[in-house]
Short mmCIF file of C-alpha atoms and ligand atoms in Angstrom, two decimals:
data_model
loop_
_atom_site.label_atom_id
_atom_site.label_comp_id
_atom_site.label_asym_id
_atom_site.label_seq_id
_atom_site.Cartn_x
_atom_site.Cartn_y
_atom_site.Cartn_z
CA MET A 1 -28.76 2.50 1.60
CA THR A 2 -25.19 2.56 2.25
CA ARG A 3 -22.56 0.52 0.22
CA LYS A 4 -20.94 -1.97 1.13
CA VAL A 5 -16.78 -2.16 -0.01
CA LEU A 6 -14.95 -5.41 0.97
CA LEU A 7 -11.85 -4.36 1.89
CA THR A 8 -9.07 -7.59 2.48
CA GLY A 9 -5.98 -5.85 4.65
CA GLY A 10 -7.75 -3.28 5.75
CA CYS A 11 -5.96 -3.71 10.01
CA GLY A 12 -2.69 -3.03 8.19
CA TYR A 13 -1.33 0.62 6.73
CA ILE A 14 -2.43 1.24 3.64
CA GLY A 15 -6.09 0.10 4.49
CA SER A 16 -6.78 1.51 7.66
CA HIS A 17 -6.10 4.06 5.47
CA ILE A 18 -8.52 3.35 2.82
CA CYS A 19 -10.85 1.92 4.84
CA MET A 20 -10.98 5.79 7.14
CA GLU A 21 -11.46 7.36 3.02
CA LEU A 22 -14.62 4.69 2.74
CA ILE A 23 -15.72 6.45 5.64
CA LYS A 24 -15.71 9.70 5.05
CA GLN A 25 -16.83 8.52 1.67
CA GLY A 26 -20.09 7.41 2.79
CA PHE A 27 -19.37 4.15 1.93
CA THR A 28 -19.25 1.11 4.74
CA PRO A 29 -16.01 -0.84 4.75
CA VAL A 30 -16.52 -4.20 5.84
CA ILE A 31 -12.51 -5.65 6.64
CA LEU A 32 -10.92 -8.86 6.41
CA ASP A 33 -8.34 -9.35 8.25
CA ASN A 34 -6.26 -12.32 9.57
CA LEU A 35 -3.99 -10.00 11.85
CA CYS A 36 -0.64 -11.59 11.19
CA ASN A 37 0.80 -8.12 10.73
CA SER A 38 -2.44 -5.71 12.25
CA SER A 39 -4.22 -5.92 15.57
CA THR A 40 -7.78 -4.28 15.63
CA ILE A 41 -6.49 -1.41 17.24
CA PRO A 42 -6.47 0.99 13.50
CA LEU A 43 -9.69 0.49 13.61
CA ARG A 44 -11.56 0.73 16.45
CA ARG A 45 -9.21 4.41 16.21
CA ILE A 46 -10.97 4.94 13.35
CA GLU A 47 -14.46 3.98 15.10
CA GLN A 48 -14.15 6.35 16.93
CA LEU A 49 -12.89 9.45 15.13
CA THR A 50 -15.19 8.66 12.81
CA GLY A 51 -18.44 7.42 14.68
CA GLN A 52 -20.00 4.26 12.92
CA PRO A 53 -19.44 0.83 13.70
CA ILE A 54 -16.71 -1.53 11.51
CA PRO A 55 -18.47 -4.67 10.60
CA PHE A 56 -14.69 -7.30 10.75
CA ILE A 57 -14.36 -10.12 10.45
CA GLU A 58 -11.20 -12.13 11.69
CA GLY A 59 -10.16 -14.76 9.43
CA ASP A 60 -8.41 -16.14 5.73
CA ILE A 61 -8.47 -14.65 1.85
CA ARG A 62 -7.90 -18.40 1.10
CA ASN A 63 -10.17 -20.05 2.85
CA GLU A 64 -13.47 -20.68 1.26
CA ALA A 65 -16.23 -21.23 4.33
CA THR A 66 -15.26 -17.52 5.86
CA LEU A 67 -15.75 -15.57 2.00
CA GLU A 68 -18.77 -17.52 1.17
CA ARG A 69 -19.92 -16.60 5.02
CA LEU A 70 -19.07 -13.41 4.58
CA PHE A 71 -20.24 -12.99 0.85
CA SER A 72 -23.77 -14.60 2.08
CA GLU A 73 -23.92 -11.61 4.94
CA HIS A 74 -23.08 -8.67 3.76
CA ALA A 75 -24.95 -7.39 0.37
CA ILE A 76 -20.19 -6.46 -0.99
CA GLU A 77 -20.77 -4.62 -4.70
CA ALA A 78 -16.79 -4.04 -4.79
CA THR A 79 -13.49 -5.11 -3.27
CA ILE A 80 -10.23 -4.03 -2.77
CA HIS A 81 -7.73 -6.12 -2.59
CA LEU A 82 -4.50 -5.71 0.67
CA ALA A 83 -5.21 -9.14 2.28
CA GLY A 84 -1.50 -10.05 1.73
CA LEU A 85 2.42 -10.15 2.69
CA LYS A 86 4.92 -7.68 1.67
CA SER A 87 8.49 -7.90 2.48
CA VAL A 88 11.22 -8.06 -0.17
CA ALA A 89 13.94 -9.47 1.52
CA GLU A 90 10.69 -12.57 3.75
CA SER A 91 10.32 -13.05 0.68
CA VAL A 92 13.14 -14.56 -0.52
CA ALA A 93 13.58 -16.51 2.65
CA LYS A 94 10.08 -17.27 2.49
CA PRO A 95 9.03 -17.96 -0.93
CA ILE A 96 5.96 -19.93 -0.29
CA SER A 97 4.02 -18.09 1.70
CA TYR A 98 4.64 -15.47 -0.34
CA TYR A 99 3.55 -17.24 -3.35
CA GLN A 100 -0.07 -19.13 -0.83
CA ASN A 101 -0.61 -16.06 0.00
CA ASN A 102 0.08 -13.00 -2.54
CA PHE A 103 -0.99 -15.06 -5.32
CA ALA A 104 -2.98 -17.69 -4.70
CA GLY A 105 -4.89 -16.15 -1.60
CA THR A 106 -6.26 -14.23 -4.99
CA LEU A 107 -7.88 -16.60 -6.89
CA PRO A 108 -11.08 -18.75 -3.67
CA LEU A 109 -11.38 -14.69 -3.62
CA CYS A 110 -12.01 -13.84 -6.85
CA GLU A 111 -14.02 -17.81 -7.07
CA VAL A 112 -16.72 -16.67 -3.96
CA MET A 113 -17.01 -12.86 -5.52
CA GLN A 114 -17.68 -14.58 -8.63
CA ARG A 115 -19.85 -17.23 -7.20
CA HIS A 116 -22.23 -14.64 -5.68
CA GLY A 117 -21.87 -12.03 -9.04
CA VAL A 118 -20.03 -9.09 -7.22
CA LYS A 119 -17.42 -8.72 -10.55
CA ARG A 120 -15.70 -5.14 -8.75
CA PHE A 121 -12.15 -5.26 -7.70
CA ILE A 122 -9.23 -3.30 -7.11
CA TYR A 123 -5.89 -4.48 -6.13
CA SER A 124 -3.05 -3.20 -4.72
CA SER A 125 -0.13 -3.84 -7.02
CA SER A 126 3.37 -2.54 -6.06
CA ALA A 127 5.86 -0.40 -8.74
CA THR A 128 8.53 -3.73 -7.75
CA VAL A 129 6.34 -5.49 -10.35
CA TYR A 130 8.64 -3.59 -13.27
CA GLY A 131 12.15 -4.53 -13.98
CA LEU A 132 15.12 -2.78 -12.80
CA THR A 133 15.98 -1.12 -15.61
CA ALA A 134 12.66 0.45 -16.05
CA GLN A 135 13.24 3.86 -17.58
CA SER A 136 11.75 6.62 -15.50
CA PRO A 137 8.90 7.97 -15.66
CA ILE A 138 7.72 4.42 -15.50
CA ARG A 139 4.46 3.56 -17.79
CA GLU A 140 1.97 0.90 -17.14
CA ASP A 141 3.20 -0.12 -20.46
CA ALA A 142 6.68 -0.96 -19.35
CA PRO A 143 8.45 -4.13 -19.36
CA THR A 144 7.69 -6.63 -16.17
CA ALA A 145 10.68 -8.15 -14.64
CA PRO A 146 10.32 -8.29 -10.72
CA ALA A 147 13.77 -9.05 -9.02
CA SER A 148 12.47 -10.64 -5.93
CA PRO A 149 9.77 -13.02 -4.88
CA TYR A 150 7.57 -10.90 -3.37
CA GLY A 151 7.77 -8.98 -6.85
CA GLN A 152 6.56 -11.95 -7.93
CA SER A 153 4.03 -13.15 -6.39
CA LYS A 154 1.82 -9.73 -6.90
CA LEU A 155 2.69 -10.57 -10.82
CA MET A 156 1.24 -13.54 -11.51
CA ALA A 157 -1.72 -12.53 -8.92
CA GLU A 158 -2.29 -9.72 -12.11
CA ILE A 159 -1.81 -11.62 -14.38
CA ALA A 160 -4.10 -14.44 -13.12
CA LEU A 161 -6.48 -11.36 -12.77
CA ARG A 162 -6.19 -10.92 -16.40
CA ASP A 163 -7.37 -14.30 -17.78
CA ILE A 164 -10.29 -13.87 -15.42
CA ALA A 165 -11.30 -9.90 -16.74
CA HIS A 166 -11.05 -11.90 -20.50
CA ALA A 167 -12.90 -14.29 -19.26
CA ASP A 168 -15.68 -12.79 -18.23
CA PRO A 169 -16.39 -9.89 -19.78
CA GLN A 170 -18.96 -8.79 -16.14
CA TRP A 171 -15.37 -8.63 -14.65
CA LYS A 172 -14.39 -4.84 -13.73
CA ILE A 173 -10.71 -4.10 -12.84
CA ALA A 174 -8.56 -1.83 -11.37
CA ILE A 175 -4.90 -2.49 -10.99
CA LEU A 176 -2.92 -0.04 -9.28
CA ARG A 177 0.41 -0.16 -8.91
CA TYR A 178 1.84 1.61 -6.41
CA PHE A 179 5.01 3.50 -5.71
CA ASN A 180 6.31 4.09 -2.15
CA PRO A 181 3.94 4.94 0.09
CA VAL A 182 4.61 6.93 3.09
CA GLY A 183 3.06 8.95 5.84
CA ALA A 184 0.00 9.10 7.59
CA HIS A 185 -3.24 10.74 8.76
CA ALA A 186 -3.94 13.83 9.51
CA SER A 187 -5.23 12.75 13.01
CA GLY A 188 -2.25 11.34 14.34
CA GLN A 189 -4.58 8.05 15.15
CA ILE A 190 -2.88 5.63 12.77
CA GLY A 191 0.02 5.13 10.66
CA GLU A 192 2.76 2.77 9.75
CA HIS A 193 4.20 1.14 12.04
CA PRO A 194 6.47 -1.88 10.86
CA ASN A 195 7.10 -5.34 13.56
CA GLY A 196 10.95 -5.48 14.08
CA VAL A 197 14.02 -3.58 12.67
CA PRO A 198 12.31 -1.60 9.81
CA ASN A 199 13.61 -2.09 6.22
CA ASN A 200 11.73 1.25 4.45
CA LEU A 201 13.21 4.05 5.00
CA MET A 202 10.64 6.27 6.00
CA PRO A 203 9.90 3.90 9.40
CA TYR A 204 13.97 3.79 10.07
CA VAL A 205 13.80 8.32 9.67
CA SER A 206 11.19 7.94 11.79
CA GLN A 207 12.13 5.75 14.73
CA VAL A 208 15.07 7.24 14.12
CA ALA A 209 13.42 10.60 14.69
CA THR A 210 11.48 10.16 18.80
CA GLY A 211 14.77 7.92 19.39
CA ARG A 212 14.18 4.56 18.97
CA ARG A 213 17.58 4.14 17.25
CA PRO A 214 20.47 5.41 16.49
CA PHE A 215 21.73 6.79 12.67
CA ILE A 216 19.90 6.25 9.76
CA GLN A 217 21.72 3.96 7.23
CA VAL A 218 21.78 5.19 4.03
CA PHE A 219 22.28 3.00 1.70
CA GLY A 220 24.85 3.12 -1.11
CA SER A 221 25.95 6.74 -1.44
CA ASP A 222 27.16 6.98 -5.69
CA TYR A 223 24.54 5.82 -6.73
CA PRO A 224 24.30 8.65 -9.86
CA THR A 225 21.80 10.55 -9.01
CA PRO A 226 22.31 14.80 -7.55
CA ASP A 227 23.31 14.37 -4.65
CA GLY A 228 24.94 10.14 -4.89
CA THR A 229 22.15 8.64 -2.48
CA GLY A 230 18.77 6.30 -3.88
CA VAL A 231 16.00 8.48 -5.45
CA ARG A 232 12.04 7.06 -4.67
CA ASP A 233 8.83 8.82 -5.84
CA TYR A 234 7.18 8.98 -2.16
CA LEU A 235 3.59 9.43 -1.73
CA HIS A 236 1.49 10.21 0.77
CA VAL A 237 -0.65 7.21 2.04
CA CYS A 238 -3.84 9.85 2.17
CA ASP A 239 -3.53 10.31 -1.03
CA LEU A 240 -2.71 6.46 -2.14
CA ALA A 241 -6.14 6.40 -0.08
CA ASP A 242 -8.04 8.55 -1.92
CA ALA A 243 -7.15 7.31 -5.49
CA HIS A 244 -9.30 3.82 -4.37
CA LEU A 245 -12.15 6.13 -3.85
CA CYS A 246 -11.83 7.54 -7.50
CA ALA A 247 -10.54 4.02 -8.88
CA LEU A 248 -13.72 3.12 -7.21
CA ARG A 249 -16.30 5.68 -9.33
CA TRP A 250 -13.82 4.84 -11.93
CA LEU A 251 -15.60 1.20 -11.74
CA ASP A 252 -19.12 2.41 -12.23
CA GLY A 253 -19.03 3.78 -16.15
CA ALA A 254 -15.76 0.73 -16.74
CA GLN A 255 -15.51 -1.88 -18.58
CA GLY A 256 -12.91 -4.71 -18.16
CA ILE A 257 -9.50 -4.41 -17.14
CA ARG A 258 -6.66 -0.93 -16.44
CA THR A 259 -3.78 -0.64 -14.57
CA PHE A 260 -2.68 2.75 -13.20
CA ASN A 261 0.69 4.24 -12.38
CA LEU A 262 0.51 5.95 -8.16
CA GLY A 263 2.71 7.85 -7.78
CA THR A 264 3.65 12.22 -7.71
CA GLY A 265 5.26 11.20 -11.56
CA ARG A 266 8.61 13.57 -8.60
CA GLY A 267 10.96 11.43 -7.05
CA TYR A 268 13.54 12.74 -4.18
CA SER A 269 15.87 11.19 -3.06
CA VAL A 270 17.53 9.53 1.08
CA LEU A 271 19.05 12.85 1.93
CA GLU A 272 16.28 14.60 0.13
CA ILE A 273 13.57 12.95 2.77
CA ILE A 274 15.82 13.15 5.84
CA ASP A 275 16.90 16.63 5.57
CA ALA A 276 12.76 17.24 4.94
CA TYR A 277 12.30 15.17 8.03
CA GLU A 278 14.18 17.10 9.97
CA LYS A 279 12.11 20.05 10.09
CA ALA A 280 8.95 18.36 10.52
CA CYS A 281 10.26 16.83 13.59
CA GLY A 282 12.75 19.93 14.87
CA HIS A 283 16.16 18.23 15.11
CA PRO A 284 19.24 16.16 13.31
CA LEU A 285 19.15 12.74 13.05
CA PRO A 286 22.22 11.68 12.74
CA ARG A 287 23.34 8.90 9.89
CA GLN A 288 26.56 7.02 8.28
CA PHE A 289 26.54 5.97 4.67
CA LEU A 290 26.63 2.12 4.24
CA ASP A 291 27.30 0.55 0.45
CA ARG A 292 25.06 -0.10 -1.52
CA ARG A 293 21.86 -2.62 -0.33
CA PRO A 294 21.77 -5.17 -3.16
CA GLY A 295 19.01 -5.14 -5.25
CA ASP A 296 18.66 -1.19 -5.46
CA VAL A 297 18.60 0.81 -8.33
CA ALA A 298 19.42 4.30 -8.12
CA SER A 299 16.78 6.09 -9.00
CA TYR A 300 13.20 5.73 -10.24
CA HIS A 301 8.86 7.71 -10.07
CA ALA A 302 6.12 7.54 -12.22
CA ASP A 303 4.63 8.36 -14.64
CA PRO A 304 0.99 8.61 -13.30
CA GLY A 305 -0.26 10.33 -16.38
CA LEU A 306 -3.63 7.43 -16.43
CA ALA A 307 -4.65 8.05 -13.02
CA VAL A 308 -4.52 11.10 -13.81
CA ASP A 309 -6.33 11.50 -17.48
CA GLU A 310 -8.39 8.45 -16.28
CA LEU A 311 -9.09 7.67 -13.01
CA ARG A 312 -9.43 11.61 -12.32
CA TRP A 313 -6.73 10.99 -9.12
CA ARG A 314 -3.57 13.19 -8.91
CA ALA A 315 -1.10 13.06 -5.42
CA THR A 316 -1.77 16.37 -3.67
CA ARG A 317 0.17 16.48 -0.67
CA ASP A 318 3.65 17.76 -1.29
CA ILE A 319 7.06 15.87 0.51
CA GLU A 320 6.58 18.51 3.24
CA ASP A 321 3.86 17.22 3.80
CA MET A 322 4.53 13.10 3.86
CA CYS A 323 7.15 14.25 6.62
CA ARG A 324 4.60 16.13 9.27
CA ASP A 325 2.49 13.17 8.96
CA ALA A 326 4.71 10.70 9.29
CA TRP A 327 6.14 12.78 12.42
CA ASN A 328 2.69 13.59 13.96
CA TRP A 329 1.73 9.89 14.13
CA GLN A 330 5.48 8.89 15.06
CA SER A 331 5.73 10.79 18.46
CA HIS A 332 2.35 10.35 19.69
CA ASN A 333 2.74 6.55 18.50
CA PRO A 334 6.04 6.06 19.94
CA ASN A 335 5.26 2.08 20.11
CA GLY A 336 2.41 1.73 17.30
CA TYR A 337 -1.15 0.42 18.25
CA VAL A 338 -1.26 -0.38 22.22
CA GLU A 339 -4.27 -0.83 24.16
CA SER A 340 -4.95 2.79 24.93
P1 NAD B 1 -0.04 -4.45 5.95
O1 NAD B 1 1.57 -5.55 6.34
O2 NAD B 1 0.51 -3.35 7.04
O3 NAD B 1 -1.20 -5.33 5.67
C1 NAD B 1 -1.46 -6.19 4.66
C2 NAD B 1 -2.95 -6.81 6.38
O4 NAD B 1 -3.13 -7.69 5.47
C3 NAD B 1 -1.98 -6.92 7.41
O5 NAD B 1 -3.37 -6.03 8.19
C4 NAD B 1 -2.66 -8.34 7.24
O6 NAD B 1 -2.49 -8.80 8.27
C5 NAD B 1 -3.32 -8.99 6.37
N1 NAD B 1 -3.20 -10.05 5.94
C6 NAD B 1 -2.41 -10.76 5.15
N2 NAD B 1 -2.36 -12.09 5.14
C7 NAD B 1 -3.53 -12.07 5.33
C8 NAD B 1 -3.87 -12.69 3.90
N3 NAD B 1 -3.59 -14.41 4.15
N4 NAD B 1 -5.45 -13.21 5.23
C9 NAD B 1 -6.40 -11.83 5.33
N5 NAD B 1 -5.50 -11.33 5.75
C10 NAD B 1 -4.19 -10.96 5.42
O7 NAD B 1 1.00 -4.45 4.34
P2 NAD B 1 0.30 -2.42 3.95
O8 NAD B 1 1.71 -2.19 3.55
O9 NAD B 1 -0.98 -1.72 4.21
O10 NAD B 1 0.20 -3.37 2.34
C11 NAD B 1 -1.25 -3.42 2.12
C12 NAD B 1 -1.06 -4.33 0.53
O11 NAD B 1 -0.15 -2.92 -0.65
C13 NAD B 1 0.17 -5.17 -0.48
O12 NAD B 1 -0.68 -6.16 -1.34
C14 NAD B 1 1.39 -4.35 -0.79
O13 NAD B 1 1.65 -5.59 -1.18
C15 NAD B 1 0.35 -3.71 -1.26
N6 NAD B 1 2.32 -2.82 -1.44
C16 NAD B 1 2.29 -1.85 -0.37
C17 NAD B 1 3.44 -0.85 -0.95
C18 NAD B 1 4.27 -0.86 1.15
O14 NAD B 1 5.12 0.35 0.73
N7 NAD B 1 3.49 -0.49 1.64
C19 NAD B 1 4.32 -1.33 -2.00
C20 NAD B 1 3.04 -1.76 -2.98
C21 NAD B 1 2.01 -1.92 -2.96
C1 WQD B 2 13.71 3.29 -0.59
C2 WQD B 2 15.25 4.35 -0.30
C3 WQD B 2 17.27 2.54 0.03
C4 WQD B 2 16.42 1.93 3.44
C5 WQD B 2 10.55 -1.05 -1.61
C6 WQD B 2 10.17 -1.75 -1.64
C7 WQD B 2 8.50 -1.86 -2.86
C8 WQD B 2 8.19 -1.53 -2.44
C9 WQD B 2 7.79 0.04 -1.69
C10 WQD B 2 5.85 -2.52 -1.59
C11 WQD B 2 16.03 3.15 -1.56
C12 WQD B 2 17.08 3.22 0.72
C13 WQD B 2 16.31 2.35 2.35
C14 WQD B 2 18.09 2.91 5.22
C15 WQD B 2 18.19 3.50 3.70
N1 WQD B 2 6.83 -2.52 -1.63
N2 WQD B 2 17.14 2.91 2.36
N3 WQD B 2 18.03 2.87 4.54
O1 WQD B 2 13.43 -0.14 -1.52
O2 WQD B 2 12.36 1.67 -3.45
O3 WQD B 2 10.44 -0.08 -1.91
O4 WQD B 2 8.86 -0.11 -0.48
O5 WQD B 2 5.32 -2.69 -2.68
O6 WQD B 2 8.57 -3.55 -3.88
O7 WQD B 2 10.84 -2.56 -2.35
O8 WQD B 2 11.78 1.37 -0.76
O9 WQD B 2 11.90 2.67 1.38
O10 WQD B 2 13.23 0.24 1.49
O11 WQD B 2 14.03 2.48 -0.01
O12 WQD B 2 19.29 4.82 2.53
O13 WQD B 2 17.30 1.78 6.53
O14 WQD B 2 15.83 4.82 0.35
O15 WQD B 2 18.77 1.96 -0.89
O16 WQD B 2 17.01 4.02 -2.12
P1 WQD B 2 12.44 0.69 -1.99
P2 WQD B 2 12.25 1.38 0.29
#
């Protein structure tokens, strides 16, 4: 009997990497995804790589009937909840969608889990819940003050989870606040390919590297950082996936709810990322320096000490690994997931 874990949003960028790791470590992931920002191609690729069939339900976390059926048909022991919308800019234009998916969508999921006596939960949160003035290295007890509806919606789900855990001590919940996940699986078979123009640095750099876009736009070169460009705590997506497996094991002995930062604990500037990517792809990457992007902070990085101590997790991949794997994925899949 393998241990079944519900992975909501499992067809997406981070979910597909967690799916791969769950299978590698002997779990059976059951995927629930409405495919609003993904397809089932990553699942088919993971099935090919692992030789394991992956149970998949196309459906929405907000649909209670779908959830009821899923929990009746599968003996789920824990949920890793990634399903949601993630664009800061889009959330400003469409706040209702963000509150509905990210905050309200978490509630029926917890309700149905509670009805079925499944009370182990791992939640994908984000460093974006911290205020713009948080002091780095950022600890989990830093004040929260999200600057966008996206960040608010993630924090509201966190708050609801805290109340759920306090109301019923049988719940065991790990809230994982990711810093900046980048890179791809070493196979080059799964990775990130946003629709349209990428909002985030790494996928944008990847598309310049393949020639899809002419130059990197560097937002701001006058920050109070060593080279004047913004500094972030980039984290390899496979290290992030490993952290979820550590959190699953942590839940076995845990009680109540706990929040963990997931980052490497060190920052890299935009120019350092570009330099590392140039080494990975073997050619120069044109860039243009533009004004700062509104709402950006100069620099932040995590204090991942709590995850190291309690989850027994530590990021092991460095910036060279992140850029090498991002390039391996992008150069083999320049148009993202296309049916083969
Ligand atoms: P993604 O868009 O690639 O994956 C999200 C998946 O959820 C998609 O497959 C989408 O189709 C699905 N989905 C969305 N709404 C749904 C719904 N209502 N019902 C069912 N499925 C739904 O995004 P990602 O980068 O893999 O992010 C996953 C999670 O991690 C999100 O919750 C996001 O907030 C969080 N996170 C991401 C980052 C990042 O930089 N990528 C950083 C911090 C936190
Ligand atoms: C990184 C640095 C930019 C694009 C976002 C979300 C956050 C989380 C992770 C989900 C900054 C600069 C960027 C470009 C650039 N996601 N940049 N040119 O803003 O730290 O975090 O993703 O939870 O919520 O806000 O990441 O990759 O957009 O930016 O110069 O084309 O790269 O100014 O300094 P960010 P990012």
